[in-house]
Coordinates of C-alpha atoms in Angstrom, one line a residue:
M153 CA -44.4 -38.0 24.6
N154 CA -46.6 -35.0 23.7
S155 CA -45.3 -33.4 20.5
D156 CA -47.0 -30.1 21.5
D157 CA -45.0 -29.9 24.7
P158 CA -43.3 -26.4 24.8
A159 CA -40.2 -27.8 26.4
L160 CA -39.8 -30.4 23.7
K161 CA -40.2 -27.8 21.0
D162 CA -37.5 -25.6 22.5
G163 CA -35.2 -28.5 22.8
L164 CA -35.7 -29.6 19.2
A165 CA -35.2 -26.0 18.1
G166 CA -32.0 -25.7 20.0
T167 CA -30.7 -29.0 18.6
E168 CA -31.5 -27.8 15.1
R169 CA -29.6 -24.5 15.6
V170 CA -26.6 -26.5 16.9
L171 CA -26.7 -28.7 13.8
Q172 CA -27.0 -25.7 11.5
D173 CA -24.0 -24.0 13.2
A174 CA -22.0 -27.2 12.9
A175 CA -22.9 -27.5 9.3
T176 CA -21.9 -23.9 8.7
D177 CA -18.5 -24.4 10.5
L178 CA -17.9 -27.5 8.4
T179 CA -18.7 -25.5 5.2
W180 CA -16.1 -22.9 6.1
L181 CA -13.6 -25.6 7.0
D182 CA -14.3 -27.3 3.7
I183 CA -13.8 -24.1 1.9
L184 CA -10.5 -23.4 3.7
A185 CA -9.4 -27.0 3.1
N186 CA -10.1 -26.9 -0.6
N187 CA -8.3 -23.6 -1.0
L188 CA -5.2 -24.0 1.1
G189 CA -3.1 -22.6 -1.7
L190 CA -5.1 -19.4 -1.9
V191 CA -5.0 -19.0 1.9
A192 CA -1.3 -19.6 2.0
A193 CA -0.8 -17.1 -0.8
A194 CA -2.9 -14.5 1.0
L195 CA -1.0 -15.0 4.2
L196 CA 2.3 -14.8 2.4
A197 CA 1.3 -11.6 0.6
F198 CA 0.2 -10.0 3.9
Y199 CA 3.4 -10.9 5.8
T200 CA 5.4 -9.7 2.8
V201 CA 3.7 -6.3 3.0
A202 CA 4.3 -6.3 6.8
L203 CA 8.0 -7.0 6.1
I204 CA 8.2 -4.2 3.5
C205 CA 6.7 -1.8 6.0
A206 CA 9.2 -3.0 8.7
V207 CA 12.2 -2.5 6.4
R208 CA 10.9 0.8 5.3
E209 CA 10.4 1.9 8.9
V210 CA 14.0 0.9 9.7
M211 CA 15.4 2.8 6.7
Y212 CA 13.4 6.0 7.1
S213 CA 12.7 6.3 10.8
R214 CA 13.1 9.6 12.6
T215 CA 12.9 8.4 16.2
S216 CA 13.9 5.1 17.5
Q217 CA 11.0 5.0 20.0
G218 CA 8.4 5.3 17.4
S219 CA 10.1 2.9 15.1
V220 CA 10.4 0.2 17.7
A221 CA 6.7 0.6 18.5
W222 CA 5.9 0.1 14.8
L223 CA 8.2 -2.9 14.4
L224 CA 6.8 -4.7 17.5
S225 CA 3.3 -4.1 16.3
L226 CA 4.0 -5.2 12.8
F227 CA 5.5 -8.5 14.2
F228 CA 2.9 -9.3 16.8
L229 CA -0.3 -7.7 15.3
P230 CA 0.4 -7.5 11.5
Y231 CA -3.2 -7.8 10.4
L232 CA -4.2 -4.7 12.4
T233 CA -0.9 -2.8 12.1
V234 CA -0.3 -2.9 8.3
P235 CA -3.4 -0.8 7.5
L236 CA -2.6 1.6 10.3
Y237 CA 1.0 1.9 9.1
F238 CA -0.1 2.8 5.6
I239 CA -2.3 5.6 7.1
F240 CA -0.1 6.9 9.9
G241 CA 3.4 5.5 9.4
W242 CA 4.2 5.4 5.6
R243 CA 5.9 8.7 5.0
S244 CA 6.8 9.3 1.4
F245 CA 6.8 12.7 -0.2
S246 CA 9.6 12.3 -2.6
D247 CA 7.2 13.5 -5.3
Y248 CA 6.7 16.7 -3.4
A249 CA 10.5 17.1 -3.0
K250 CA 10.9 16.6 -6.8
I251 CA 8.4 19.4 -7.3
Q252 CA 10.5 21.7 -5.1
T253 CA 13.5 20.9 -7.1
T254 CA 11.7 21.4 -10.4
L255 CA 10.5 24.8 -9.3
G256 CA 14.0 25.8 -8.3
R257 CA 13.8 26.0 -4.5
T258 CA 17.5 25.5 -4.2
E259 CA 18.2 28.5 -6.5
R260 CA 15.9 31.0 -4.7
A261 CA 18.6 32.3 -2.3
R262 CA 20.9 33.0 -5.1
R263 CA 18.2 34.7 -7.1
A264 CA 17.1 36.9 -4.2
D265 CA 20.7 38.0 -3.8
E266 CA 21.0 38.8 -7.5
L267 CA 17.8 41.0 -7.3
G268 CA 19.2 42.8 -4.3
L269 CA 16.5 41.5 -1.9
T270 CA 18.6 39.8 0.7
D271 CA 19.1 41.3 4.1
H272 CA 22.6 40.0 4.7
E273 CA 22.8 41.2 8.3
E274 CA 19.7 39.4 9.5
T275 CA 20.6 36.3 7.4
R276 CA 24.0 36.2 9.1
D277 CA 22.5 36.6 12.6
W278 CA 20.0 33.8 12.2
P279 CA 21.8 31.1 10.1
V280 CA 19.8 28.1 11.4
L281 CA 16.4 29.7 10.5
T282 CA 17.5 30.7 7.1
R283 CA 19.0 27.2 6.4
V284 CA 15.7 25.7 7.5
A285 CA 13.7 28.1 5.3
G286 CA 16.0 27.6 2.3
M287 CA 15.8 31.4 1.8
P288 CA 17.4 34.5 3.3
F289 CA 15.7 37.2 5.2
L290 CA 14.2 39.4 2.5
A291 CA 14.4 43.2 2.9
G292 CA 12.1 46.0 1.9
N293 CA 8.7 44.8 3.3
T294 CA 5.9 46.3 5.2
S295 CA 3.6 44.4 7.7
D296 CA 0.3 44.9 9.5
L297 CA -0.7 42.9 12.6
L298 CA -4.3 41.7 12.3
I299 CA -5.8 40.8 15.6
D300 CA -8.9 38.5 15.6
G301 CA -11.3 37.6 12.8
D302 CA -13.0 40.8 11.9
A303 CA -9.7 42.6 11.2
T304 CA -8.3 39.7 9.4
F305 CA -11.2 39.0 7.0
T306 CA -11.9 42.6 6.4
A307 CA -8.3 43.0 5.3
I308 CA -8.4 39.9 3.1
K309 CA -11.6 41.0 1.4
D310 CA -10.1 44.5 0.7
G311 CA -7.1 42.7 -0.7
I312 CA -9.2 40.6 -3.0
A313 CA -11.0 43.7 -4.2
R314 CA -7.6 45.3 -5.1
A315 CA -6.5 42.3 -7.2
E316 CA -5.5 43.1 -10.7
S317 CA -4.3 39.8 -12.1
V318 CA -4.2 36.8 -9.7
I319 CA -5.4 35.6 -6.3
F320 CA -4.1 32.5 -4.4
F321 CA -6.5 31.5 -1.7
Q322 CA -5.5 28.6 0.5
F323 CA -6.9 27.4 3.9
F324 CA -6.9 24.2 5.9
A325 CA -10.5 24.5 7.0
I326 CA -13.2 26.2 4.9
H327 CA -16.9 25.8 5.9
D328 CA -20.0 26.3 3.9
D329 CA -21.4 28.8 6.4
A330 CA -22.0 32.6 6.4
L331 CA -18.3 33.6 6.3
G332 CA -17.4 30.8 3.9
R333 CA -20.1 31.9 1.4
E334 CA -19.1 35.6 1.9
M335 CA -15.5 34.8 0.9
A336 CA -16.6 32.6 -1.9
D337 CA -18.8 35.5 -3.2
A338 CA -15.8 37.8 -3.1
L339 CA -13.7 35.4 -5.1
I340 CA -16.4 34.6 -7.6
A341 CA -16.9 38.3 -8.3
R342 CA -13.2 38.8 -9.1
A343 CA -13.1 35.6 -11.3
K344 CA -16.0 37.1 -13.3
D345 CA -13.9 40.3 -13.6
G346 CA -11.2 38.2 -15.4
I347 CA -8.9 37.7 -12.4
D348 CA -7.1 34.3 -12.2
V349 CA -8.4 32.8 -8.9
Y350 CA -6.9 29.7 -7.4
F351 CA -8.7 28.0 -4.5
L352 CA -6.8 25.3 -2.5
Y353 CA -8.3 23.5 0.5
D354 CA -7.3 20.6 2.6
D355 CA -9.5 17.6 2.2
V356 CA -9.5 16.6 5.8
G357 CA -9.8 20.1 7.3
S358 CA -12.6 21.0 4.8
H359 CA -14.2 17.5 4.7
A360 CA -17.7 19.0 5.2
L361 CA -17.4 21.4 2.3
S362 CA -20.5 20.8 0.1
H363 CA -20.4 20.0 -3.6
D364 CA -22.7 22.9 -4.2
F365 CA -20.2 25.3 -2.6
I366 CA -17.4 24.0 -4.9
D367 CA -19.6 23.9 -8.0
R368 CA -20.5 27.6 -7.5
L369 CA -16.8 28.4 -7.5
T370 CA -15.8 26.3 -10.5
N371 CA -18.9 27.4 -12.5
A372 CA -17.7 31.0 -12.0
G373 CA -14.2 30.2 -13.4
V374 CA -12.4 29.8 -10.0
K375 CA -9.7 27.0 -10.2
V376 CA -10.5 24.7 -7.3
C377 CA -8.5 21.8 -5.9
G378 CA -8.3 19.7 -2.8
F379 CA -4.8 19.1 -1.5
N380 CA -5.1 15.3 -1.8
E381 CA -7.2 15.4 -5.0
N382 CA -4.5 13.4 -7.0
H383 CA -3.4 11.4 -3.9
K384 CA -6.7 9.9 -2.7
F385 CA -7.0 7.8 0.5
L386 CA -6.7 4.1 -0.5
K387 CA -5.2 5.0 -3.8
M388 CA -3.5 1.8 -5.1
L389 CA -0.3 3.5 -6.3
G390 CA 1.6 5.3 -3.6
P391 CA 1.1 5.6 0.1
M392 CA -2.1 6.7 1.8
R393 CA -2.0 10.4 2.6
L394 CA -4.9 10.7 5.0
N395 CA -2.6 11.5 8.0
Y396 CA -0.7 14.3 6.1
R397 CA -2.5 17.6 5.9
N398 CA -1.9 21.0 4.4
H399 CA -2.4 23.2 7.4
R400 CA -1.3 26.5 5.7
K401 CA -3.5 29.5 5.7
L402 CA -2.4 31.8 2.9
V403 CA -3.8 34.5 0.6
V404 CA -1.6 36.1 -2.1
I405 CA -2.7 39.1 -4.2
D406 CA -0.9 39.8 -7.4
Y407 CA 2.5 38.6 -5.9
R408 CA 2.3 42.0 -4.1
E409 CA 0.6 41.4 -0.8
A410 CA 0.0 38.3 1.3
F411 CA -1.9 37.2 4.4
V412 CA -0.7 34.5 6.8
G413 CA -1.8 33.4 10.2
G414 CA -4.0 31.1 12.3
H415 CA -7.5 31.8 11.0
N416 CA -9.5 29.4 9.0
V417 CA -12.6 30.3 7.0
A418 CA -15.6 29.6 9.3
D419 CA -18.1 31.5 11.4
Q420 CA -16.4 30.4 14.7
Y421 CA -13.2 32.2 13.6
I422 CA -15.1 35.6 13.9
G423 CA -16.7 34.8 17.2
R424 CA -20.0 33.4 16.0
S425 CA -19.8 30.2 18.1
K426 CA -21.8 30.1 21.4
W427 CA -19.5 27.4 22.7
F428 CA -16.2 29.2 21.9
G429 CA -17.3 32.8 22.3
R430 CA -14.5 35.2 21.4
W431 CA -12.1 33.5 19.0
R432 CA -8.6 34.9 19.8
D433 CA -6.4 34.6 16.7
T434 CA -3.8 36.4 14.9
H435 CA -3.0 37.0 11.2
V436 CA -0.5 39.3 9.5
R437 CA -0.6 41.2 6.2
I438 CA 2.7 41.7 4.4
E439 CA 3.7 43.6 1.3
G440 CA 7.0 43.4 -0.5
P441 CA 9.5 40.7 -1.6
A442 CA 8.4 38.3 1.1
T443 CA 5.1 38.0 -0.7
V444 CA 6.8 36.5 -3.7
A445 CA 8.3 33.8 -1.4
C446 CA 4.8 33.1 0.0
A447 CA 3.5 32.8 -3.6
L448 CA 6.2 30.2 -4.4
S449 CA 5.0 28.1 -1.5
F450 CA 1.5 28.1 -2.9
V451 CA 2.7 27.3 -6.4
E452 CA 4.5 24.2 -5.1
D453 CA 1.4 23.1 -3.2
W454 CA -0.8 23.7 -6.3
L455 CA 1.4 21.7 -8.6
W456 CA 1.5 18.7 -6.2
A457 CA -2.2 18.9 -5.5
S458 CA -3.5 19.5 -9.0
G459 CA -0.7 18.4 -11.3
T460 CA -0.8 21.7 -13.2
H461 CA 1.8 24.4 -13.3
I462 CA 1.1 28.1 -12.6
E463 CA 3.1 30.2 -14.9
L464 CA 5.1 32.7 -12.8
P465 CA 5.8 36.2 -14.2
Q466 CA 9.5 36.8 -15.0
V467 CA 10.6 39.9 -13.1
S468 CA 13.9 41.7 -12.9
D469 CA 12.7 44.3 -10.3
V470 CA 10.7 43.4 -7.2
P471 CA 9.0 46.4 -5.4
M472 CA 10.4 47.1 -1.9
P473 CA 7.8 49.3 -0.3
G474 CA 9.1 49.2 3.3
D475 CA 12.0 48.8 5.7
E476 CA 11.2 45.4 7.4
S477 CA 13.0 42.1 6.9
I478 CA 10.9 39.0 6.8
L479 CA 11.9 35.3 6.5
V480 CA 9.3 33.0 4.9
M481 CA 9.5 29.4 6.2
P482 CA 7.4 26.7 4.6
T483 CA 7.9 23.3 6.3
G484 CA 6.3 19.9 5.9
P485 CA 6.8 16.1 5.7
A486 CA 8.8 16.5 2.5
D487 CA 11.7 17.9 4.6
K488 CA 14.5 15.5 5.2
L489 CA 14.6 16.3 8.9
E490 CA 12.1 17.9 11.3
E491 CA 13.2 21.3 10.1
C492 CA 10.5 23.2 11.9
A493 CA 11.4 21.7 15.2
I494 CA 15.0 22.6 14.5
A495 CA 14.0 26.2 14.1
Y496 CA 12.1 26.4 17.3
V497 CA 14.8 24.6 19.3
E498 CA 17.3 27.1 17.9
A499 CA 15.0 30.0 19.0
A500 CA 14.8 28.6 22.5
A501 CA 18.6 28.1 22.6
Q502 CA 19.1 31.7 21.5
A503 CA 16.7 33.3 24.1
K504 CA 18.4 35.4 26.7
S505 CA 15.6 37.2 28.6
R506 CA 12.2 35.9 27.3
L507 CA 10.5 33.4 25.1
W508 CA 6.7 33.8 24.9
I509 CA 4.8 31.3 22.8
T510 CA 1.1 31.0 22.1
S511 CA -0.5 27.9 20.7
P512 CA -3.9 26.2 20.9
Y513 CA -2.2 22.8 21.5
L514 CA 0.8 21.6 23.5
V515 CA 2.1 18.2 22.4
P516 CA 5.8 18.9 22.0
S517 CA 8.5 16.4 21.1
L518 CA 11.2 15.5 23.6
D519 CA 13.7 17.9 21.8
V520 CA 11.3 20.8 22.1
Q521 CA 10.5 20.0 25.7
T522 CA 14.2 19.9 26.5
A523 CA 14.9 23.2 24.8
L524 CA 12.1 25.0 26.6
A525 CA 13.1 23.5 30.0
A526 CA 16.7 24.4 29.5
A527 CA 15.8 28.0 28.6
A528 CA 13.7 28.3 31.7
M529 CA 16.4 26.7 33.9
R530 CA 18.9 29.3 32.8
G531 CA 16.6 32.1 33.8
V532 CA 14.7 32.9 30.6
D533 CA 11.1 34.0 31.1
V534 CA 9.6 31.1 29.2
R535 CA 5.8 31.5 28.9
I536 CA 3.3 29.3 27.0
L537 CA -0.2 30.5 26.5
L538 CA -2.8 27.8 25.9
P539 CA -6.6 27.9 25.7
E540 CA -8.7 27.1 28.8
K541 CA -11.5 25.7 26.6
R542 CA -11.1 22.6 24.5
D543 CA -11.9 22.0 20.8
H544 CA -10.3 18.5 20.5
W545 CA -10.6 16.2 23.6
T546 CA -7.5 14.1 23.0
V547 CA -5.1 16.9 22.3
W548 CA -6.6 19.0 25.2
L549 CA -6.0 16.1 27.6
A550 CA -2.5 15.5 26.4
S551 CA -1.7 19.2 26.8
H552 CA -2.3 18.9 30.5
A553 CA 0.2 16.1 30.9
Y554 CA 2.9 18.0 29.0
E555 CA 1.9 21.2 30.8
D556 CA 2.8 19.4 34.1
V557 CA 6.2 18.3 32.8
L558 CA 7.1 21.8 31.7
V559 CA 5.7 23.6 34.8
Q560 CA 7.8 21.4 37.1
R561 CA 10.9 22.6 35.2
G562 CA 10.2 26.3 35.5
V563 CA 8.2 27.0 32.3
K564 CA 5.2 29.3 33.0
V565 CA 2.1 27.9 31.4
Y566 CA -1.0 30.1 31.2
R567 CA -4.6 29.2 30.2
Y568 CA -6.5 31.8 28.2
T569 CA -9.9 32.4 29.7
D570 CA -11.5 35.2 27.5
G571 CA -12.9 32.9 24.8
F572 CA -10.9 30.4 22.8
M573 CA -7.2 31.1 22.0
H574 CA -6.0 29.8 18.6
Q575 CA -3.2 32.0 17.6
K576 CA 0.3 30.7 16.7
V577 CA 2.8 33.4 17.7
A578 CA 6.2 33.5 19.4
L579 CA 8.3 36.4 20.8
L580 CA 12.0 36.0 21.4
D581 CA 13.6 38.7 23.5
D582 CA 13.4 42.0 21.6
E583 CA 14.9 40.3 18.6
L584 CA 12.5 38.1 16.8
V585 CA 8.8 37.3 16.2
S586 CA 7.1 34.4 14.5
I587 CA 3.6 34.4 13.2
G588 CA 2.1 31.6 11.2
T589 CA 0.2 28.4 11.1
L590 CA 2.4 26.2 13.3
N591 CA 1.0 24.6 16.5
M592 CA 3.3 23.4 19.3
D593 CA 2.6 19.8 18.6
N594 CA 4.1 16.8 16.8
R595 CA 1.6 17.1 14.0
S596 CA 2.8 20.6 13.0
F597 CA 6.5 19.8 13.5
Q598 CA 6.5 16.4 11.7
I599 CA 3.3 15.7 9.7
N600 CA 1.6 18.8 8.4
F601 CA 2.6 21.3 5.8
E602 CA 3.0 24.6 7.6
L603 CA 4.0 28.2 6.9
T604 CA 5.7 30.5 9.4
L605 CA 6.8 34.1 8.9
W606 CA 9.7 35.5 11.0
F607 CA 10.1 39.2 11.7
T608 CA 13.0 41.2 13.2
H609 CA 11.9 44.8 12.9
E610 CA 11.3 46.6 16.2
R611 CA 7.9 47.9 15.0
M612 CA 6.4 44.4 14.7
I613 CA 8.2 43.2 17.9
G614 CA 6.6 46.1 19.8
K615 CA 3.1 45.4 18.4
V616 CA 3.3 41.7 19.3
E617 CA 4.7 42.5 22.7
K618 CA 1.7 44.7 23.5
M619 CA -0.7 42.2 22.1
L620 CA 0.7 39.3 24.1
E621 CA 0.8 41.3 27.3
E622 CA -2.9 41.9 27.0
D623 CA -3.5 38.2 26.2
F624 CA -1.5 37.1 29.3
S625 CA -3.6 39.5 31.4
N626 CA -6.7 37.5 30.3
A627 CA -5.2 34.2 31.3
R628 CA -4.6 32.3 34.5
L629 CA -1.2 30.9 35.5
T630 CA -0.9 27.2 36.1
W631 CA 0.4 26.3 39.5
P632 CA 3.0 23.5 40.0
D633 CA 0.5 21.2 41.8
A634 CA -2.4 21.9 39.4
F635 CA -2.1 18.5 37.6
Q636 CA -1.7 16.5 40.8
S637 CA -4.8 18.2 42.3
R638 CA -6.9 16.8 39.4
S639 CA -8.9 13.6 39.9
Y640 CA -6.9 10.4 39.4
A641 CA -9.2 9.4 36.5
F642 CA -8.3 12.7 34.7
Q643 CA -4.6 12.1 35.3
V644 CA -4.9 8.6 33.8
L645 CA -6.8 9.9 30.7
A646 CA -4.3 12.8 30.2
Q647 CA -1.3 10.5 30.4
G648 CA -3.0 8.0 28.1
A649 CA -3.6 10.8 25.6
R650 CA 0.0 11.7 25.8
L651 CA 1.0 8.3 24.5
L652 CA -0.8 9.2 21.2
S653 CA 1.4 12.3 20.8
P654 CA 3.1 11.1 17.6
I655 CA -0.2 11.5 15.7
L656 CA -1.9 14.3 17.6

């Protein structure tokens, strides 16, 4: 036989590879056989962790459907599910709850009453909202509605320039772009003037924030902290916090004025994105006792994030520059129940003639869906304004599935067509307005830290009514057969995305 025969060479090479693979397999088998004790210990440890996760899910579950899904996955696919459970399922913010207790959250209602700041009438009329907030409606405020980015960031920069002692600056997403650097320059200038400047950002929302950006701030004396700085992903002690984000957008100046709303700090929020075009968003500026409540929310976040206290000034007299009552409602995963969802279900239950809601996302829980549908069925003009454009594929797809469910039950769903709609506003009859950071999705209701302001004065209600009427005029109404007219593939994708609603 010719040793130079190509066929023979290929055959020998193939035989050699088979022998090498067999030898490798034997090597691994030998390793496993010689270390059965270690393998057994590793398996035991893994299943013990899975059991701990399962017991914890049983003890601290909020919904039976979600818990059953976790338990089945932990039983049948523990190797895959345990890491996912630590990221998405392990819910433990007892340390944050302790901070709330340490900073006297339970005493704030009594303290507000002692200082004569409580609006007893509004507090009596809206008992569920005030119980959720842990605070009464506070009287003596003024407010300005800030429509879109130019008005919002001009007002914030003016407020920063007016600061005399302290600035709290907190946003979910901050970008190292033209607007981000502009705001950083404003804060740096005030820090150099001797103002105490605190800069708090969410690690996930601001994941692209450069080290140079942060270094510029810290080198100028700005106190900078990421929300998860002391609670890093994969930290060995304590649960993983990647799935839990601080979605609040808050600026406080001298405990005297505050800014809250939907904007983040990035060029797209002032209409500089070619894809999004006009960025339709809403913020609000307030002045008065409610500002102090906003500041207390920041102080809690700062202590949890950084581990350091902010010394609050002791006051016996809080200025009351106006005649508006405002309720400040910070909510988050440290709440024992889904407090924010309770507030909005209550608002839907109280609606008599109209309930108008704007949100960039629509992924509501079953309770919220039921409340909205029930309001529509009893004749309330329930409207939800969503963006036509998408910024997150999965959430956008899921919103179409939920849109179909609500439209079939009489809820009017509109899609905003004049750019991208990102505001988080609700109008209830002629009685109540909410403006804040909350989206109509499970993430905002259950997972994220959020901040919502509630207003009852006719002046703010009139301004919001006029604003929303214009927004609805720039939107198209969704017809009952809209979802069914989509392609079958789109319907499957939308319904599939809806299954991910617990984490969207």
